[in-house]
Tab-separated table of C-alpha atoms and ligand atoms in Angstrom:
chain	number	residue	atom	x	y	z
A	1301	MET	CA	-49.650	109.568	159.020
A	1302	ASP	CA	-51.099	107.721	162.073
A	1303	ASN	CA	-54.057	107.650	161.808
A	1304	THR	CA	-55.059	106.321	165.724
A	1305	ILE	CA	-58.354	108.021	167.318
A	1306	THR	CA	-57.358	107.893	171.785
A	1307	LEU	CA	-59.756	109.088	173.954
A	1308	SER	CA	-57.980	110.486	176.943
A	1309	PHE	CA	-59.906	111.364	180.617
A	1310	VAL	CA	-59.070	114.435	182.490
A	1311	ASP	CA	-60.450	114.372	186.065
A	1312	LYS	CA	-58.873	117.420	188.057
A	1313	LYS	CA	-61.075	117.174	190.815
A	1314	ASN	CA	-60.704	113.082	191.244
A	1315	ILE	CA	-64.272	112.477	190.719
A	1316	LEU	CA	-63.538	108.970	190.098
A	1317	SER	CA	-61.471	107.445	192.625
A	1318	PRO	CA	-58.372	105.297	191.612
A	1319	GLY	CA	-59.023	102.188	189.582
A	1320	GLU	CA	-62.611	103.089	189.497
A	1321	LEU	CA	-63.053	103.833	185.644
A	1322	GLU	CA	-61.157	99.981	184.799
A	1323	ASP	CA	-63.088	98.231	187.460
A	1324	ARG	CA	-66.478	99.714	186.434
A	1325	CYS	CA	-64.771	98.481	182.506
A	1326	ARG	CA	-64.028	95.004	184.095
A	1327	GLN	CA	-67.395	94.106	185.297
A	1328	ALA	CA	-69.028	95.622	181.738
A	1329	ALA	CA	-67.271	93.120	179.853
A	1330	PRO	CA	-70.211	90.835	179.223
A	1331	VAL	CA	-72.331	94.015	177.453
A	1332	LEU	CA	-69.277	94.625	175.325
A	1333	ALA	CA	-68.957	90.924	174.378
A	1334	ARG	CA	-72.647	90.384	173.314
A	1335	ALA	CA	-72.190	93.527	171.232
A	1336	VAL	CA	-69.629	92.253	169.743
A	1337	ALA	CA	-70.804	88.631	168.724
A	1338	GLY	CA	-74.393	90.421	167.894
A	1339	ASP	CA	-77.054	89.884	170.908
A	1340	PRO	CA	-79.925	88.038	169.456
A	1341	ARG	CA	-82.343	90.382	171.494
A	1342	TYR	CA	-81.124	93.118	169.091
A	1343	GLN	CA	-80.982	90.770	165.969
A	1344	ASP	CA	-83.642	92.939	164.196
A	1345	PHE	CA	-81.481	96.048	164.452
A	1346	THR	CA	-78.180	95.193	164.201
A	1347	GLY	CA	-77.500	95.311	160.207
A	1348	TRP	CA	-74.869	98.156	160.370
A	1349	ARG	CA	-72.633	96.046	162.742
A	1350	THR	CA	-70.682	94.043	160.935
A	1351	VAL	CA	-70.356	96.605	157.792
A	1352	ASP	CA	-70.385	93.700	155.307
A	1353	GLU	CA	-74.448	93.446	155.778
A	1354	SER	CA	-75.639	96.962	154.820
A	1355	ALA	CA	-72.521	98.600	153.001
A	1356	SER	CA	-70.245	96.017	151.203
A	1357	PRO	CA	-68.024	96.883	148.889
A	1358	GLU	CA	-70.121	95.841	145.973
A	1359	ARG	CA	-73.046	97.566	146.878
A	1360	VAL	CA	-70.189	100.371	147.578
A	1361	ALA	CA	-69.415	100.206	144.134
A	1362	PHE	CA	-72.721	100.161	143.186
A	1363	LEU	CA	-73.572	103.219	144.621
A	1364	GLN	CA	-70.705	104.889	143.095
A	1365	GLU	CA	-71.884	103.954	140.085
A	1366	GLN	CA	-75.437	105.733	140.484
A	1367	ALA	CA	-73.789	108.547	141.726
A	1368	ALA	CA	-71.874	109.055	138.922
A	1369	ARG	CA	-74.749	109.063	136.954
A	1370	VAL	CA	-76.657	112.198	139.322
A	1371	ARG	CA	-72.715	113.694	139.306
A	1372	ALA	CA	-72.556	113.601	135.270
A	1373	GLY	CA	-76.168	115.097	135.496
A	1374	ALA	CA	-76.908	116.824	137.684
A	1375	ASP	CA	-75.721	120.733	139.531
A	1376	VAL	CA	-78.481	120.432	142.843
A	1377	PHE	CA	-78.728	117.443	144.445
A	1378	VAL	CA	-81.916	117.862	147.069
A	1379	THR	CA	-81.667	114.705	150.020
A	1380	ILE	CA	-84.522	114.671	150.949
A	1381	GLY	CA	-85.366	113.577	154.577
A	1382	ILE	CA	-85.221	114.511	157.891
A	1383	GLY	CA	-83.202	112.953	161.768
A	1384	GLY	CA	-81.488	109.622	161.062
A	1385	SER	CA	-82.472	110.029	157.304
A	1386	ASN	CA	-80.780	112.703	156.165
A	1387	GLN	CA	-77.943	113.417	159.497
A	1388	SER	CA	-75.295	111.352	158.709
A	1389	SER	CA	-74.949	112.403	154.848
A	1390	ARG	CA	-75.182	116.140	155.743
A	1391	ALA	CA	-72.371	115.947	158.287
A	1392	ALA	CA	-69.843	114.792	156.438
A	1393	ILE	CA	-70.578	116.912	153.622
A	1394	LYS	CA	-70.496	119.800	155.189
A	1395	ALA	CA	-67.045	118.528	156.744
A	1396	LEU	CA	-65.373	117.558	153.653
A	1397	ARG	CA	-66.107	120.010	151.607
A	1398	PRO	CA	-66.279	118.840	148.207
A	1399	LYS	CA	-65.232	121.756	145.725
A	1400	ASP	CA	-66.905	120.104	142.329
A	1401	GLY	CA	-70.155	118.446	142.021
A	1402	PRO	CA	-73.544	119.317	141.976
A	1403	VAL	CA	-74.680	122.720	145.045
A	1404	MET	CA	-76.200	120.141	147.761
A	1405	LEU	CA	-79.253	120.704	149.239
A	1406	TRP	CA	-81.222	119.023	152.462
A	1407	ALA	CA	-85.703	119.489	152.500
A	1408	GLY	CA	-87.451	117.242	154.766
A	1409	ASN	CA	-86.294	118.439	157.053
A	1410	THR	CA	-88.245	121.220	158.097
A	1411	ILE	CA	-91.842	122.165	157.704
A	1412	SER	CA	-91.029	125.701	157.494
A	1413	ALA	CA	-93.141	127.618	154.617
A	1414	ARG	CA	-90.593	129.531	153.972
A	1415	GLU	CA	-88.035	126.951	153.721
A	1416	MET	CA	-89.809	124.853	151.114
A	1417	ALA	CA	-91.182	127.998	149.000
A	1418	ASP	CA	-86.879	129.671	149.344
A	1419	THR	CA	-85.952	125.722	148.238
A	1420	LEU	CA	-88.340	126.052	145.212
A	1421	GLU	CA	-87.286	128.978	144.144
A	1422	THR	CA	-83.453	128.238	144.523
A	1423	LEU	CA	-83.959	125.116	142.121
A	1424	ASP	CA	-85.165	127.763	139.779
A	1425	GLY	CA	-81.540	129.190	139.287
A	1426	TYR	CA	-79.958	126.001	138.819
A	1427	ARG	CA	-80.310	123.739	134.991
A	1428	SER	CA	-80.028	120.296	136.385
A	1429	VAL	CA	-81.794	119.222	139.549
A	1430	TYR	CA	-81.986	115.676	140.673
A	1431	ILE	CA	-83.744	114.768	144.113
A	1432	ASP	CA	-83.193	111.169	146.672
A	1433	CYS	CA	-85.705	110.985	149.656
A	1434	ILE	CA	-85.142	109.542	152.308
A	1435	ALA	CA	-87.581	107.302	154.405
A	1436	LYS	CA	-87.393	103.960	156.469
A	1437	ASN	CA	-91.556	103.014	156.044
A	1438	PHE	CA	-92.570	106.386	154.340
A	1439	GLU	CA	-94.791	107.087	157.133
A	1440	THR	CA	-92.950	110.690	158.246
A	1441	LEU	CA	-94.358	113.564	157.405
A	1442	GLU	CA	-91.338	115.547	156.567
A	1443	PRO	CA	-90.471	113.606	154.269
A	1444	GLY	CA	-93.705	112.953	153.165
A	1445	ILE	CA	-94.982	116.406	151.535
A	1446	ALA	CA	-91.350	117.782	150.959
A	1447	PHE	CA	-91.450	114.851	148.603
A	1448	ARG	CA	-95.103	115.298	147.246
A	1449	VAL	CA	-93.622	118.627	146.339
A	1450	LEU	CA	-90.233	118.395	145.144
A	1451	ARG	CA	-91.932	114.599	142.600
A	1452	GLN	CA	-94.179	117.336	141.246
A	1453	TYR	CA	-92.281	120.077	140.659
A	1454	LEU	CA	-89.449	118.466	138.999
A	1455	GLU	CA	-91.980	116.654	136.390
A	1456	LYS	CA	-93.811	119.952	135.808
A	1457	ARG	CA	-90.470	121.416	134.920
A	1458	TYR	CA	-89.053	118.230	133.164
A	1459	GLY	CA	-91.941	115.900	132.318
A	1460	GLU	CA	-92.835	112.898	134.039
A	1461	THR	CA	-90.303	110.363	132.163
A	1462	GLU	CA	-87.179	112.777	132.004
A	1463	ALA	CA	-88.734	114.043	135.742
A	1464	ALA	CA	-87.965	109.756	136.471
A	1465	LYS	CA	-84.464	109.076	135.329
A	1466	ARG	CA	-83.842	112.267	138.374
A	1467	ILE	CA	-85.582	110.881	141.359
A	1468	PHE	CA	-84.383	108.534	143.653
A	1469	ALA	CA	-86.136	107.622	146.735
A	1470	THR	CA	-84.673	105.113	149.821
A	1471	GLY	CA	-86.579	102.839	151.678
A	1472	THR	CA	-87.242	99.581	153.036
A	1473	PRO	CA	-88.418	96.811	150.639
A	1474	GLY	CA	-91.574	96.632	150.455
A	1475	SER	CA	-93.137	100.177	151.460
A	1476	THR	CA	-95.301	102.231	150.030
A	1477	LEU	CA	-92.115	104.004	149.076
A	1478	HIS	CA	-90.869	101.296	147.278
A	1479	GLN	CA	-94.440	100.558	145.105
A	1480	LEU	CA	-94.423	104.415	144.326
A	1481	CYS	CA	-90.914	103.968	142.741
A	1482	LYS	CA	-92.072	100.156	141.407
A	1483	ASP	CA	-95.361	102.303	139.408
A	1484	HIS	CA	-93.797	105.308	138.141
A	1485	SER	CA	-89.787	104.276	136.852
A	1486	TYR	CA	-87.714	106.258	139.903
A	1487	THR	CA	-84.563	104.539	141.115
A	1488	PHE	CA	-85.048	102.908	144.873
A	1489	LEU	CA	-82.435	102.483	146.525
A	1490	THR	CA	-82.156	99.989	150.032
A	1491	PHE	CA	-83.421	101.582	153.315
A	1492	PRO	CA	-81.826	97.914	155.092
A	1493	GLU	CA	-84.813	96.391	157.141
A	1494	ARG	CA	-82.282	95.644	160.356
A	1495	VAL	CA	-80.377	98.742	160.615
A	1496	GLY	CA	-82.555	101.925	161.825
A	1497	GLY	CA	-82.529	105.863	161.449
A	1498	ARG	CA	-79.035	106.727	163.853
A	1499	PHE	CA	-77.727	104.031	162.226
A	1500	SER	CA	-77.791	103.732	158.467
A	1501	VAL	CA	-74.993	105.931	158.204
A	1502	ILE	CA	-73.260	102.401	157.041
A	1503	SER	CA	-76.072	101.598	154.382
A	1504	ASP	CA	-77.184	103.148	151.132
A	1505	VAL	CA	-79.175	105.980	153.123
A	1506	GLY	CA	-75.849	108.190	154.599
A	1507	LEU	CA	-73.499	106.710	151.814
A	1508	PHE	CA	-75.396	107.614	148.737
A	1509	PRO	CA	-75.717	111.427	148.944
A	1510	MET	CA	-72.241	111.311	150.516
A	1511	ALA	CA	-70.845	109.372	146.624
A	1512	VAL	CA	-72.726	112.039	145.074
A	1513	ALA	CA	-71.410	114.785	147.103
A	1514	GLY	CA	-67.734	113.792	145.712
A	1515	ILE	CA	-66.693	111.979	148.810
A	1516	ASP	CA	-64.735	108.689	148.303
A	1517	ILE	CA	-67.501	106.590	149.845
A	1518	GLY	CA	-64.298	103.769	149.907
A	1519	GLU	CA	-62.276	105.632	152.581
A	1520	ILE	CA	-65.951	106.084	154.431
A	1521	THR	CA	-66.147	102.297	154.676
A	1522	ALA	CA	-62.361	101.535	155.020
A	1523	GLY	CA	-62.775	103.855	158.457
A	1524	MET	CA	-65.878	102.063	159.320
A	1525	ARG	CA	-63.740	98.169	158.816
A	1526	GLN	CA	-60.884	100.143	160.346
A	1527	MET	CA	-62.599	101.102	163.599
A	1528	ARG	CA	-64.849	97.731	163.755
A	1529	ASP	CA	-61.916	95.599	163.966
A	1530	ARG	CA	-60.191	97.764	166.712
A	1531	LEU	CA	-63.679	97.426	168.326
A	1532	PHE	CA	-64.210	94.007	168.166
A	1533	ALA	CA	-60.323	92.896	169.273
A	1534	GLU	CA	-59.060	95.263	172.005
A	1535	GLY	CA	-60.250	93.926	175.717
A	1536	ALA	CA	-62.789	95.270	178.045
A	1537	GLU	CA	-60.492	97.430	179.879
A	1538	GLU	CA	-58.660	98.991	177.168
A	1539	ASN	CA	-61.494	99.537	174.727
A	1540	ILE	CA	-62.379	102.721	173.419
A	1541	ALA	CA	-65.597	102.346	173.102
A	1542	LEU	CA	-66.445	100.757	175.975
A	1543	ARG	CA	-64.673	103.785	178.503
A	1544	TYR	CA	-65.998	106.444	176.658
A	1545	ALA	CA	-69.763	104.632	177.401
A	1546	VAL	CA	-68.122	103.169	181.076
A	1547	LEU	CA	-67.017	107.295	181.552
A	1548	ARG	CA	-70.477	108.434	180.087
A	1549	LYS	CA	-72.155	106.128	183.540
A	1550	LEU	CA	-69.997	106.363	186.285
A	1551	LEU	CA	-70.243	110.867	185.803
A	1552	LEU	CA	-74.168	110.232	185.121
A	1553	GLU	CA	-74.042	108.638	188.571
A	1554	LYS	CA	-72.087	111.656	190.621
A	1555	GLY	CA	-74.953	113.858	188.591
A	1556	TYR	CA	-73.517	115.212	185.957
A	1557	ALA	CA	-76.461	115.999	183.774
A	1558	LEU	CA	-74.773	117.158	180.550
A	1559	GLU	CA	-72.197	116.169	177.892
A	1560	MET	CA	-70.609	118.867	176.362
A	1561	LEU	CA	-69.441	118.196	173.057
A	1562	SER	CA	-66.690	121.132	172.540
A	1563	PHE	CA	-64.348	121.439	169.100
A	1564	PHE	CA	-62.940	124.100	166.966
A	1565	GLU	CA	-62.976	123.503	163.810
A	1566	PRO	CA	-66.836	124.741	162.515
A	1567	ARG	CA	-67.077	122.618	159.275
A	1568	LEU	CA	-67.555	119.420	162.037
A	1569	ASP	CA	-70.879	121.511	163.097
A	1570	PHE	CA	-73.045	118.983	161.164
A	1571	PHE	CA	-71.175	116.207	162.365
A	1572	ALA	CA	-71.980	117.199	166.318
A	1573	LYS	CA	-75.337	117.524	165.284
A	1574	TRP	CA	-75.385	114.242	164.557
A	1575	TRP	CA	-73.806	113.261	167.513
A	1576	VAL	CA	-76.341	115.084	169.285
A	1577	GLN	CA	-79.642	113.013	167.747
A	1578	THR	CA	-76.901	109.298	168.198
A	1579	PHE	CA	-77.263	110.060	171.596
A	1580	ALA	CA	-80.090	112.060	172.508
A	1581	GLU	CA	-82.747	109.528	170.599
A	1582	SER	CA	-80.996	106.366	171.778
A	1583	GLU	CA	-81.047	106.872	175.419
A	1584	GLY	CA	-83.145	109.913	176.208
A	1585	LYS	CA	-85.364	107.424	178.059
A	1586	GLU	CA	-87.046	106.544	181.593
A	1587	ASP	CA	-86.347	109.439	182.501
A	1588	THR	CA	-81.906	109.087	182.644
A	1589	ALA	CA	-79.384	110.094	180.423
A	1590	LEU	CA	-77.127	112.702	179.596
A	1591	TYR	CA	-77.909	115.176	177.528
A	1592	PRO	CA	-76.056	115.907	174.431
A	1593	ILE	CA	-75.353	119.516	173.584
A	1594	VAL	CA	-72.543	121.316	171.452
A	1595	SER	CA	-69.854	123.960	171.367
A	1596	SER	CA	-67.744	125.137	168.204
A	1597	ASN	CA	-65.193	127.280	169.611
A	1598	SER	CA	-64.155	129.548	169.331
A	1599	GLU	CA	-67.759	131.573	168.200
A	1600	ASP	CA	-69.525	129.694	171.836
A	1601	LEU	CA	-67.411	130.119	174.200
A	1602	HIS	CA	-68.435	133.639	173.741
A	1603	ALA	CA	-71.704	132.497	174.777
A	1604	VAL	CA	-72.460	129.308	176.827
A	1605	GLY	CA	-68.760	129.794	177.594
A	1606	GLN	CA	-69.515	131.421	180.540
A	1607	TYR	CA	-71.658	128.858	181.881
A	1608	VAL	CA	-69.591	125.791	181.348
A	1609	GLN	CA	-66.686	128.278	183.548
A	1610	GLN	CA	-68.580	129.075	186.687
A	1611	GLY	CA	-72.240	128.325	185.862
A	1612	ARG	CA	-74.173	125.240	187.942
A	1613	PRO	CA	-71.306	122.325	187.907
A	1614	VAL	CA	-73.612	119.090	185.866
A	1615	ILE	CA	-72.036	119.710	182.788
A	1616	ILE	CA	-68.980	116.968	181.052
A	1617	GLU	CA	-66.807	118.538	178.438
A	1618	THR	CA	-65.843	115.725	175.573
A	1619	PHE	CA	-63.278	117.961	173.041
A	1620	LEU	CA	-62.967	116.154	169.695
A	1621	THR	CA	-59.826	118.444	168.943
A	1622	VAL	CA	-57.989	117.771	165.527
A	1623	ARG	CA	-54.093	116.852	164.519
A	1624	GLU	CA	-53.609	117.912	160.625
A	1625	ARG	CA	-52.463	121.007	160.342
A	1626	ASP	CA	-54.373	121.373	157.189
A	1627	ALA	CA	-54.594	125.007	156.577
A	1628	SER	CA	-52.222	127.967	156.544
A	1629	VAL	CA	-53.004	131.283	157.058
A	1630	ARG	CA	-50.265	133.775	158.616
A	1631	ILE	CA	-51.630	137.126	160.784
A	1632	PRO	CA	-48.716	140.238	158.234
A	1633	PRO	CA	-47.245	142.948	159.253
A	1634	GLU	CA	-49.363	146.344	159.900
A	1635	PRO	CA	-47.809	149.385	160.070
A	1636	LYS	CA	-51.454	151.034	161.109
A	1637	LYS	CA	-51.828	150.621	164.746
A	1638	ASP	CA	-53.960	148.235	165.900
A	1639	TYR	CA	-52.620	146.586	168.554
A	1640	PHE	CA	-52.655	143.299	167.562
A	1641	ASP	CA	-49.082	143.032	167.034
A	1642	TYR	CA	-48.273	140.477	169.131
A	1643	LEU	CA	-49.709	137.878	167.088
A	1644	THR	CA	-47.453	139.061	163.719
A	1645	GLY	CA	-46.105	136.367	161.634
A	1646	LYS	CA	-48.724	133.599	163.486
A	1647	ASP	CA	-50.338	131.303	161.894
A	1648	PHE	CA	-54.270	131.074	162.125
A	1649	TRP	CA	-53.409	126.935	162.939
A	1650	ASP	CA	-51.401	128.118	165.593
A	1651	ILE	CA	-53.676	130.254	166.858
A	1652	ASN	CA	-56.897	128.466	167.599
A	1653	GLU	CA	-54.442	125.344	169.090
A	1654	ALA	CA	-53.810	128.032	171.479
A	1655	ALA	CA	-57.888	128.872	171.816
A	1656	ARG	CA	-57.953	125.066	172.265
A	1657	LYS	CA	-55.001	124.244	174.800
A	1658	GLY	CA	-56.331	127.056	176.960
A	1659	THR	CA	-59.872	126.754	177.130
A	1660	PHE	CA	-59.125	122.477	178.073
A	1661	ALA	CA	-57.001	124.275	181.050
A	1662	ALA	CA	-59.260	126.503	182.382
A	1663	HIS	CA	-62.373	124.051	181.942
A	1664	SER	CA	-60.080	120.924	183.260
A	1665	GLN	CA	-59.143	123.650	186.548
A	1666	ARG	CA	-62.428	124.516	187.015
A	1667	GLY	CA	-63.073	120.346	187.915
A	1668	ILE	CA	-64.900	120.312	184.471
A	1669	PRO	CA	-64.472	116.485	183.551
A	1670	CYS	CA	-62.602	116.695	180.821
A	1671	LEU	CA	-62.613	114.479	177.858
A	1672	GLU	CA	-60.537	114.122	174.666
A	1673	PHE	CA	-60.234	112.845	171.755
A	1674	SER	CA	-57.581	113.110	168.989
A	1675	ILE	CA	-58.256	112.805	165.499
A	1676	PRO	CA	-55.865	112.337	162.976
A	1677	ALA	CA	-57.956	114.964	160.600
A	1678	ILE	CA	-60.912	115.618	158.959
A	1679	ASP	CA	-61.225	112.660	155.971
A	1680	ALA	CA	-63.287	110.547	154.895
A	1681	ARG	CA	-60.973	108.010	156.830
A	1682	THR	CA	-61.265	109.468	160.185
A	1683	LEU	CA	-65.160	110.495	159.793
A	1684	GLY	CA	-65.826	106.463	158.810
A	1685	GLN	CA	-64.278	105.418	162.162
A	1686	LEU	CA	-65.949	108.288	163.880
A	1687	TYR	CA	-69.296	107.227	163.056
A	1688	TYR	CA	-68.531	102.989	163.907
A	1689	TYR	CA	-67.216	104.227	166.861
A	1690	PHE	CA	-69.908	106.473	168.437
A	1691	ILE	CA	-73.569	104.248	166.913
A	1692	PHE	CA	-71.165	100.939	168.467
A	1693	SER	CA	-70.415	103.400	171.802
A	1694	CYS	CA	-73.757	104.804	171.954
A	1695	TYR	CA	-75.333	101.424	172.425
A	1696	LEU	CA	-73.035	99.858	174.666
A	1697	SER	CA	-74.080	103.168	176.029
A	1698	CYS	CA	-77.775	102.146	176.397
A	1699	GLU	CA	-76.871	98.561	177.118
A	1700	LEU	CA	-75.143	99.963	180.543
A	1701	LEU	CA	-78.453	102.856	181.187
A	1702	GLY	CA	-80.433	99.699	181.024
A	1703	VAL	CA	-82.875	101.356	177.871
A	1704	ASN	CA	-83.026	100.012	173.957
A	1705	PRO	CA	-81.068	102.287	171.857
A	1706	PHE	CA	-82.921	100.931	168.468
A	1707	ASP	CA	-86.313	102.886	169.634
A	1708	GLN	CA	-87.643	105.888	170.014
A	1709	PRO	CA	-91.488	105.577	171.655
A	1710	GLY	CA	-90.726	109.619	173.072
A	1711	VAL	CA	-91.400	110.894	169.585
A	1712	GLU	CA	-94.785	109.775	169.099
A	1713	ALA	CA	-96.056	112.556	171.411
A	1714	TYR	CA	-95.968	115.832	169.807
A	1715	LYS	CA	-97.218	113.131	166.453
A	1716	HIS	CA	-100.539	112.842	168.175
A	1717	GLN	CA	-101.172	116.010	169.362
A	1718	MET	CA	-100.632	117.460	165.735
A	1719	PHE	CA	-102.237	114.845	163.794
A	1720	GLN	CA	-104.788	116.068	165.677
A	1721	LEU	CA	-104.876	119.248	164.805
A	1722	LEU	CA	-104.193	117.851	161.536
A	1723	GLY	CA	-107.499	116.322	161.071
A	1724	LYS	CA	-105.875	112.825	160.309
A	1725	TYR	CA	-107.433	110.812	163.163
B	405	PA5	O1	-82.747	107.484	163.817
B	405	PA5	C1	-84.225	107.486	163.716
B	405	PA5	O2	-84.968	106.344	164.117
B	405	PA5	C2	-85.272	108.842	163.379
B	405	PA5	O3	-84.423	109.716	163.708
B	405	PA5	C3	-85.980	108.550	162.103
B	405	PA5	O4	-84.354	108.346	160.991
B	405	PA5	C4	-86.032	109.592	161.387
B	405	PA5	O5	-87.416	109.837	162.305
B	405	PA5	C5	-87.329	109.057	160.032
B	405	PA5	O6	-87.926	108.636	159.690
B	405	PA5	P1	-88.386	107.960	158.566
B	405	PA5	O7	-87.056	107.764	157.690
B	405	PA5	O8	-88.723	106.296	158.946
B	405	PA5	O9	-89.203	108.777	157.883
């Protein structure tokens, strides 16, 4: 199978003038060169860049061993974490749907009392529970309180010694979470110092829960390396990550305000959430950037599709198209008259493909700037490529916008208000 990811652009309204994209890519060549070489300005945040630093083959083998122990013992595994610390593994687990191994649950990504109560009740229904609390500095409220509740739940159920064998935590060496693990013999995994939450898929943070779910993290990291090699080798004009970053910047300059990621496989829903987080939290600063939104089709065509076709023309659309024919369900003949006979014998896969092509045609004919990523399949190798691709292009995109890709000062505003209400100060 050809596992190349391609990017194309359809611009029926000639929003860009001929050669404009290539000119701007050429101008941006120094940005690409800095990112490839490793920019000293961001040396504290780019531990993911080489893949090998934060996800070496030895580390992957170690995580696979740890995961095998969990898989041998667990009926259910709870990943505790929020934002960048849980999105990437959840995206892969939802997309690759492993059929065996423990049931995967998530906590610490909400403060809803109902959700927490339901999780505890759900866990009662399983014989063997394991948890992993992922928190970079262990200061974030959501994972902090979920970990306390779930830790106590395990201790009550299994006793302190047995519970400790079932508790994993992933944090920065030297953090209070690390100390907690040392004091109580929990297994400690590494949240690399030089990797931030939304870039942490290339580390224990993203890879360990995936391995517990039964995903081949050797393939995920092989995909990351494959994409790294490609992006480091391609020149500015043809570089698929720079072209994407430049296109987004040009379209922002021409007045577009939103980028919609559209796809026709709902198992990419959580991957899309990860994409939203990656771009929104990295770029949404200093009053700039495209606002990332999602259309999970064909369902959302019956909702936001109306706005896209006839609402304010401020949206660019990025299609994620899957080439592999990965399932087949044919429409059977039906003697009862239901007026769907024109579809008899056709496959769901082909009908979905017709919906995708029809949507692309209708939206591009309206004049919406349409980008399309064609991906070979929804598999571990491809997801690995996509993870590396989007974080690298997001970094380039931030550089073109002139914002720091690696901080998120804006998220402190609501926390400040909340902490006052909770009496923290
Ligand atoms: O991308 C980020 O840095 C954030 O989304 C963090 O991952 C999120 O806020 C959770 O942080 P922490 O792991 O420190 O609890």
